[in-house]
Amino acid sequence: MIYTRMVRLLKYFIVSRHRKGHGIHSPFVFELINNVFRSKIPSEVTNTISSLRKDLAGNKSIISVNDLGAGSAYTSSSLRKVSDISSRSSIRNRYARVLYNIARQYDERNILELGTSVGISTMFIALGAPRSNIISIEGCDNLAEIARDNFFKYNLGNINVITGDFDEQLQYIRKTGFNPSMVFIDGNHRKEPVIRYFYTCKGLIAPDSVIIFDDINYSSGTNMAWNEIKRDPEVSVSIDIFQMGFVFFRG
């Protein structure tokens, strides 16, 4: 039922916000709906992530979180249980399915993620695109270390986690010549930083790319940022599934 509702929602938002002739009946959008939004995840992927979620749910260790973004909506304390971080900040399965499937479309190409946390969304991306070179940026050293341990445990060697301020690390990535074809932005849920990350990443991306935003309805600020981003004249297609927003750049 949720898949049917999501596809109906997709049809509305694609028709309302398509650009450059990429409407609901275009081959690009038709394939996107079938291959990304309607496709299921292989059971072995689901089992792998379920195993990780179970391990994290049982991890009652307390770590210090130096949050460089908007902060937690649940607590103002910097000391948090790993289990709480995992349950509250990790991507939900219905959207992880979409993230996995869209990563499959960009396998063998560079992928960038802003906001690693404990690494669940990163793992969905890596499992969907095992031949891609993935860079994931995390602002908190302690969270980055947990994520690295998870990637090592599950033999995911195509992920490079770097830590620090997103703006600073994006400038570093620019100097390396890393040009991602898929970008997933899930951190610092405030209007101005989200817009800034968009314009910076737009200057990095390779041709025929996608930038994905999580939590576009997290606050009025993130929603305003999303509304501005999808109107960018270089965006060919924008898709809104309430939790996530996708902007595609087509030649």
Tab-separated table of C-alpha atoms in Angstrom:
chain	number	residue	atom	x	y	z
A	1	MET	CA	0.000	0.000	0.000
A	2	ILE	CA	2.781	2.439	0.882
A	3	TYR	CA	4.413	1.841	-2.530
A	4	THR	CA	1.182	2.674	-4.351
A	5	ARG	CA	0.676	5.833	-2.310
A	6	MET	CA	4.265	6.901	-2.929
A	7	VAL	CA	3.955	6.434	-6.692
A	8	ARG	CA	0.700	8.452	-6.738
A	9	LEU	CA	2.411	11.207	-4.790
A	10	LEU	CA	5.354	11.090	-7.163
A	11	LYS	CA	3.107	11.532	-10.183
A	12	TYR	CA	1.617	14.688	-8.718
A	13	PHE	CA	4.895	16.298	-7.799
A	14	ILE	CA	6.666	15.373	-11.038
A	15	VAL	CA	3.857	16.812	-13.141
A	16	SER	CA	3.803	19.948	-11.036
A	17	ARG	CA	7.536	20.544	-11.039
A	18	HIS	CA	9.060	19.042	-14.172
A	19	ARG	CA	11.374	21.168	-16.308
A	20	LYS	CA	12.791	21.032	-19.829
A	21	GLY	CA	10.124	18.636	-21.044
A	22	HIS	CA	10.808	15.896	-18.505
A	23	GLY	CA	7.188	15.282	-17.533
A	24	ILE	CA	5.610	12.160	-16.100
A	25	HIS	CA	5.518	10.537	-19.549
A	26	SER	CA	9.174	11.122	-20.401
A	27	PRO	CA	11.321	7.953	-20.676
A	28	PHE	CA	13.652	9.267	-17.964
A	29	VAL	CA	10.893	9.758	-15.391
A	30	PHE	CA	9.106	6.549	-16.407
A	31	GLU	CA	12.274	4.515	-15.835
A	32	LEU	CA	12.930	6.360	-12.589
A	33	ILE	CA	9.536	5.431	-11.179
A	34	ASN	CA	9.876	1.786	-12.190
A	35	ASN	CA	13.534	1.255	-11.302
A	36	VAL	CA	13.807	3.429	-8.201
A	37	PHE	CA	10.467	4.103	-6.555
A	38	ARG	CA	8.724	0.807	-7.337
A	39	SER	CA	11.642	-1.616	-7.028
A	40	LYS	CA	12.159	-3.665	-3.898
A	41	ILE	CA	15.401	-4.308	-2.031
A	42	PRO	CA	17.058	-7.750	-2.184
A	43	SER	CA	16.474	-9.752	0.975
A	44	GLU	CA	20.216	-10.049	1.680
A	45	VAL	CA	20.473	-6.249	1.850
A	46	THR	CA	17.469	-6.013	4.152
A	47	ASN	CA	18.933	-8.722	6.387
A	48	THR	CA	22.317	-6.976	6.562
A	49	ILE	CA	20.822	-3.651	7.595
A	50	SER	CA	18.411	-5.334	10.029
A	51	SER	CA	21.395	-6.989	11.703
A	52	LEU	CA	23.141	-3.628	12.043
A	53	ARG	CA	20.011	-1.929	13.376
A	54	LYS	CA	19.675	-4.688	15.985
A	55	ASP	CA	23.291	-4.264	17.084
A	56	LEU	CA	22.887	-0.501	17.384
A	57	ALA	CA	19.607	-0.829	19.290
A	58	GLY	CA	21.460	-2.856	21.908
A	59	ASN	CA	24.369	-0.431	22.169
A	60	LYS	CA	23.791	1.572	25.359
A	61	SER	CA	27.186	3.255	25.256
A	62	ILE	CA	27.106	6.993	25.868
A	63	ILE	CA	29.136	9.226	23.577
A	64	SER	CA	29.698	12.936	23.307
A	65	VAL	CA	28.193	14.414	20.154
A	66	ASN	CA	29.604	17.697	18.855
A	67	ASP	CA	26.701	18.655	16.622
A	68	LEU	CA	27.714	21.271	14.059
A	69	GLY	CA	24.228	21.582	12.574
A	70	ALA	CA	20.748	22.357	13.860
A	71	GLY	CA	21.122	20.003	16.809
A	72	SER	CA	18.856	17.238	18.022
A	73	ALA	CA	15.089	17.713	18.121
A	74	TYR	CA	14.927	15.362	21.118
A	75	THR	CA	17.614	16.552	23.531
A	76	SER	CA	19.938	19.481	24.134
A	77	SER	CA	22.533	17.305	25.855
A	78	SER	CA	25.770	16.486	24.044
A	79	LEU	CA	25.891	13.117	25.850
A	80	ARG	CA	23.708	10.565	24.064
A	81	LYS	CA	23.242	6.809	23.902
A	82	VAL	CA	24.259	5.194	20.627
A	83	SER	CA	20.952	3.300	20.630
A	84	ASP	CA	19.005	6.568	20.877
A	85	ILE	CA	21.010	8.198	18.090
A	86	SER	CA	20.404	5.204	15.853
A	87	SER	CA	16.665	4.997	16.488
A	88	ARG	CA	16.037	8.722	16.107
A	89	SER	CA	18.352	9.791	13.326
A	90	SER	CA	18.692	6.764	11.069
A	91	ILE	CA	16.819	6.600	7.794
A	92	ARG	CA	13.505	4.734	7.782
A	93	ASN	CA	13.220	1.607	5.665
A	94	ARG	CA	10.660	3.028	3.215
A	95	TYR	CA	13.035	5.814	2.254
A	96	ALA	CA	16.147	3.652	2.539
A	97	ARG	CA	14.656	1.472	-0.192
A	98	VAL	CA	14.527	4.499	-2.489
A	99	LEU	CA	18.067	5.524	-1.528
A	100	TYR	CA	19.390	2.022	-2.273
A	101	ASN	CA	17.628	1.874	-5.627
A	102	ILE	CA	18.765	5.282	-6.772
A	103	ALA	CA	22.335	4.450	-5.755
A	104	ARG	CA	22.109	1.464	-8.109
A	105	GLN	CA	21.558	3.892	-10.972
A	106	TYR	CA	24.882	5.576	-10.179
A	107	ASP	CA	27.015	2.497	-9.543
A	108	GLU	CA	30.618	2.862	-10.766
A	109	ARG	CA	30.350	6.641	-10.397
A	110	ASN	CA	31.405	8.882	-7.499
A	111	ILE	CA	28.928	9.439	-4.666
A	112	LEU	CA	29.003	12.049	-1.891
A	113	GLU	CA	27.075	12.052	1.389
A	114	LEU	CA	26.809	14.903	3.888
A	115	GLY	CA	25.902	13.484	7.308
A	116	THR	CA	27.166	9.957	8.029
A	117	SER	CA	25.844	9.558	11.585
A	118	VAL	CA	26.177	5.853	12.525
A	119	GLY	CA	26.324	4.875	8.863
A	120	ILE	CA	22.998	3.247	8.048
A	121	SER	CA	22.108	5.445	5.078
A	122	THR	CA	25.707	5.183	3.873
A	123	MET	CA	25.479	1.402	3.954
A	124	PHE	CA	22.291	1.422	1.875
A	125	ILE	CA	24.108	3.563	-0.687
A	126	ALA	CA	27.234	1.386	-0.651
A	127	LEU	CA	25.267	-1.842	-0.999
A	128	GLY	CA	23.353	-0.338	-3.905
A	129	ALA	CA	26.519	0.932	-5.579
A	130	PRO	CA	29.313	-1.476	-4.583
A	131	ARG	CA	31.618	-0.330	-7.417
A	132	SER	CA	31.299	3.361	-6.585
A	133	ASN	CA	33.786	5.525	-4.746
A	134	ILE	CA	31.847	7.008	-1.803
A	135	ILE	CA	32.899	9.936	0.378
A	136	SER	CA	30.785	10.586	3.467
A	137	ILE	CA	31.298	13.673	5.629
A	138	GLU	CA	30.441	13.615	9.337
A	139	GLY	CA	30.796	16.533	11.732
A	140	CYS	CA	31.191	14.422	14.881
A	141	ASP	CA	34.371	12.366	15.350
A	142	ASN	CA	32.707	9.865	17.698
A	143	LEU	CA	29.863	9.146	15.271
A	144	ALA	CA	32.327	8.828	12.405
A	145	GLU	CA	34.285	6.228	14.352
A	146	ILE	CA	31.148	4.164	14.988
A	147	ALA	CA	30.283	4.355	11.297
A	148	ARG	CA	33.783	3.254	10.264
A	149	ASP	CA	33.532	0.263	12.606
A	150	ASN	CA	30.197	-0.682	11.033
A	151	PHE	CA	31.594	-0.447	7.510
A	152	PHE	CA	34.587	-2.588	8.482
A	153	LYS	CA	32.356	-5.193	10.142
A	154	TYR	CA	30.267	-5.557	6.998
A	155	ASN	CA	33.238	-5.467	4.588
A	156	LEU	CA	32.305	-2.215	2.868
A	157	GLY	CA	35.623	-0.958	1.596
A	158	ASN	CA	34.387	1.638	-0.884
A	159	ILE	CA	33.470	4.260	1.742
A	160	ASN	CA	35.819	7.013	2.907
A	161	VAL	CA	34.535	8.866	5.980
A	162	ILE	CA	36.022	12.294	6.590
A	163	THR	CA	35.210	14.472	9.572
A	164	GLY	CA	34.753	18.180	10.039
A	165	ASP	CA	32.637	21.140	9.055
A	166	PHE	CA	30.697	20.479	5.845
A	167	ASP	CA	31.668	23.777	4.208
A	168	GLU	CA	35.362	23.251	4.910
A	169	GLN	CA	35.361	19.628	3.762
A	170	LEU	CA	33.463	20.484	0.582
A	171	GLN	CA	36.191	22.956	-0.292
A	172	TYR	CA	38.772	20.252	0.340
A	173	ILE	CA	36.851	17.850	-1.920
A	174	ARG	CA	36.705	20.503	-4.621
A	175	LYS	CA	40.510	20.706	-4.600
A	176	THR	CA	40.847	16.926	-4.990
A	177	GLY	CA	38.847	16.944	-8.234
A	178	PHE	CA	36.232	14.529	-6.860
A	179	ASN	CA	33.103	14.975	-9.009
A	180	PRO	CA	30.100	13.074	-7.632
A	181	SER	CA	27.174	11.983	-9.772
A	182	MET	CA	24.968	11.432	-6.711
A	183	VAL	CA	24.912	13.618	-3.599
A	184	PHE	CA	22.863	12.847	-0.469
A	185	ILE	CA	22.533	15.771	1.952
A	186	ASP	CA	21.349	14.803	5.433
A	187	GLY	CA	22.782	17.214	7.958
A	188	ASN	CA	22.522	20.744	9.380
A	189	HIS	CA	18.796	21.160	8.838
A	190	ARG	CA	18.702	24.931	8.532
A	191	LYS	CA	17.709	27.022	5.550
A	192	GLU	CA	20.909	28.930	4.797
A	193	PRO	CA	23.358	26.000	5.157
A	194	VAL	CA	21.147	23.697	3.054
A	195	ILE	CA	21.007	26.239	0.230
A	196	ARG	CA	24.746	26.831	0.533
A	197	TYR	CA	25.499	23.109	0.327
A	198	PHE	CA	23.303	22.877	-2.755
A	199	TYR	CA	25.165	25.572	-4.638
A	200	THR	CA	28.550	24.202	-3.584
A	201	CYS	CA	27.620	20.656	-4.612
A	202	LYS	CA	26.127	21.908	-7.862
A	203	GLY	CA	29.595	23.193	-8.691
A	204	LEU	CA	31.109	19.772	-7.988
A	205	ILE	CA	28.747	17.371	-9.716
A	206	ALA	CA	29.412	15.475	-12.916
A	207	PRO	CA	26.982	15.596	-15.879
A	208	ASP	CA	23.641	13.786	-15.504
A	209	SER	CA	23.610	13.875	-11.707
A	210	VAL	CA	21.203	13.966	-8.790
A	211	ILE	CA	21.286	15.824	-5.469
A	212	ILE	CA	19.022	14.370	-2.769
A	213	PHE	CA	17.876	16.211	0.344
A	214	ASP	CA	16.582	14.446	3.430
A	215	ASP	CA	14.128	16.026	5.882
A	216	ILE	CA	12.872	18.693	3.469
A	217	ASN	CA	9.896	19.190	5.784
A	218	TYR	CA	11.920	19.076	9.014
A	219	SER	CA	11.155	22.767	9.599
A	220	SER	CA	9.802	25.798	7.803
A	221	GLY	CA	13.415	26.726	7.055
A	222	THR	CA	14.259	23.450	5.325
A	223	ASN	CA	10.996	23.628	3.391
A	224	MET	CA	11.791	27.143	2.185
A	225	ALA	CA	15.254	25.956	1.196
A	226	TRP	CA	13.760	23.091	-0.801
A	227	ASN	CA	11.312	25.405	-2.571
A	228	GLU	CA	14.169	27.667	-3.604
A	229	ILE	CA	16.399	24.792	-4.717
A	230	LYS	CA	13.863	23.088	-6.957
A	231	ARG	CA	13.301	26.375	-8.830
A	232	ASP	CA	16.953	26.607	-9.806
A	233	PRO	CA	17.074	27.038	-13.617
A	234	GLU	CA	19.640	24.245	-14.026
A	235	VAL	CA	17.346	21.662	-12.420
A	236	SER	CA	15.723	19.459	-15.067
A	237	VAL	CA	13.433	17.398	-12.824
A	238	SER	CA	12.490	17.763	-9.159
A	239	ILE	CA	10.706	15.115	-7.148
A	240	ASP	CA	9.173	15.567	-3.701
A	241	ILE	CA	8.173	12.510	-1.642
A	242	PHE	CA	7.621	14.590	1.513
A	243	GLN	CA	10.576	13.215	3.501
A	244	MET	CA	13.026	13.536	0.632
A	245	GLY	CA	13.514	15.869	-2.302
A	246	PHE	CA	15.409	14.994	-5.492
A	247	VAL	CA	16.787	17.405	-8.078
A	248	PHE	CA	18.142	15.975	-11.317
A	249	PHE	CA	20.513	17.670	-13.714
A	250	ARG	CA	20.093	16.381	-17.249
A	251	GLY	CA	22.018	17.353	-20.350
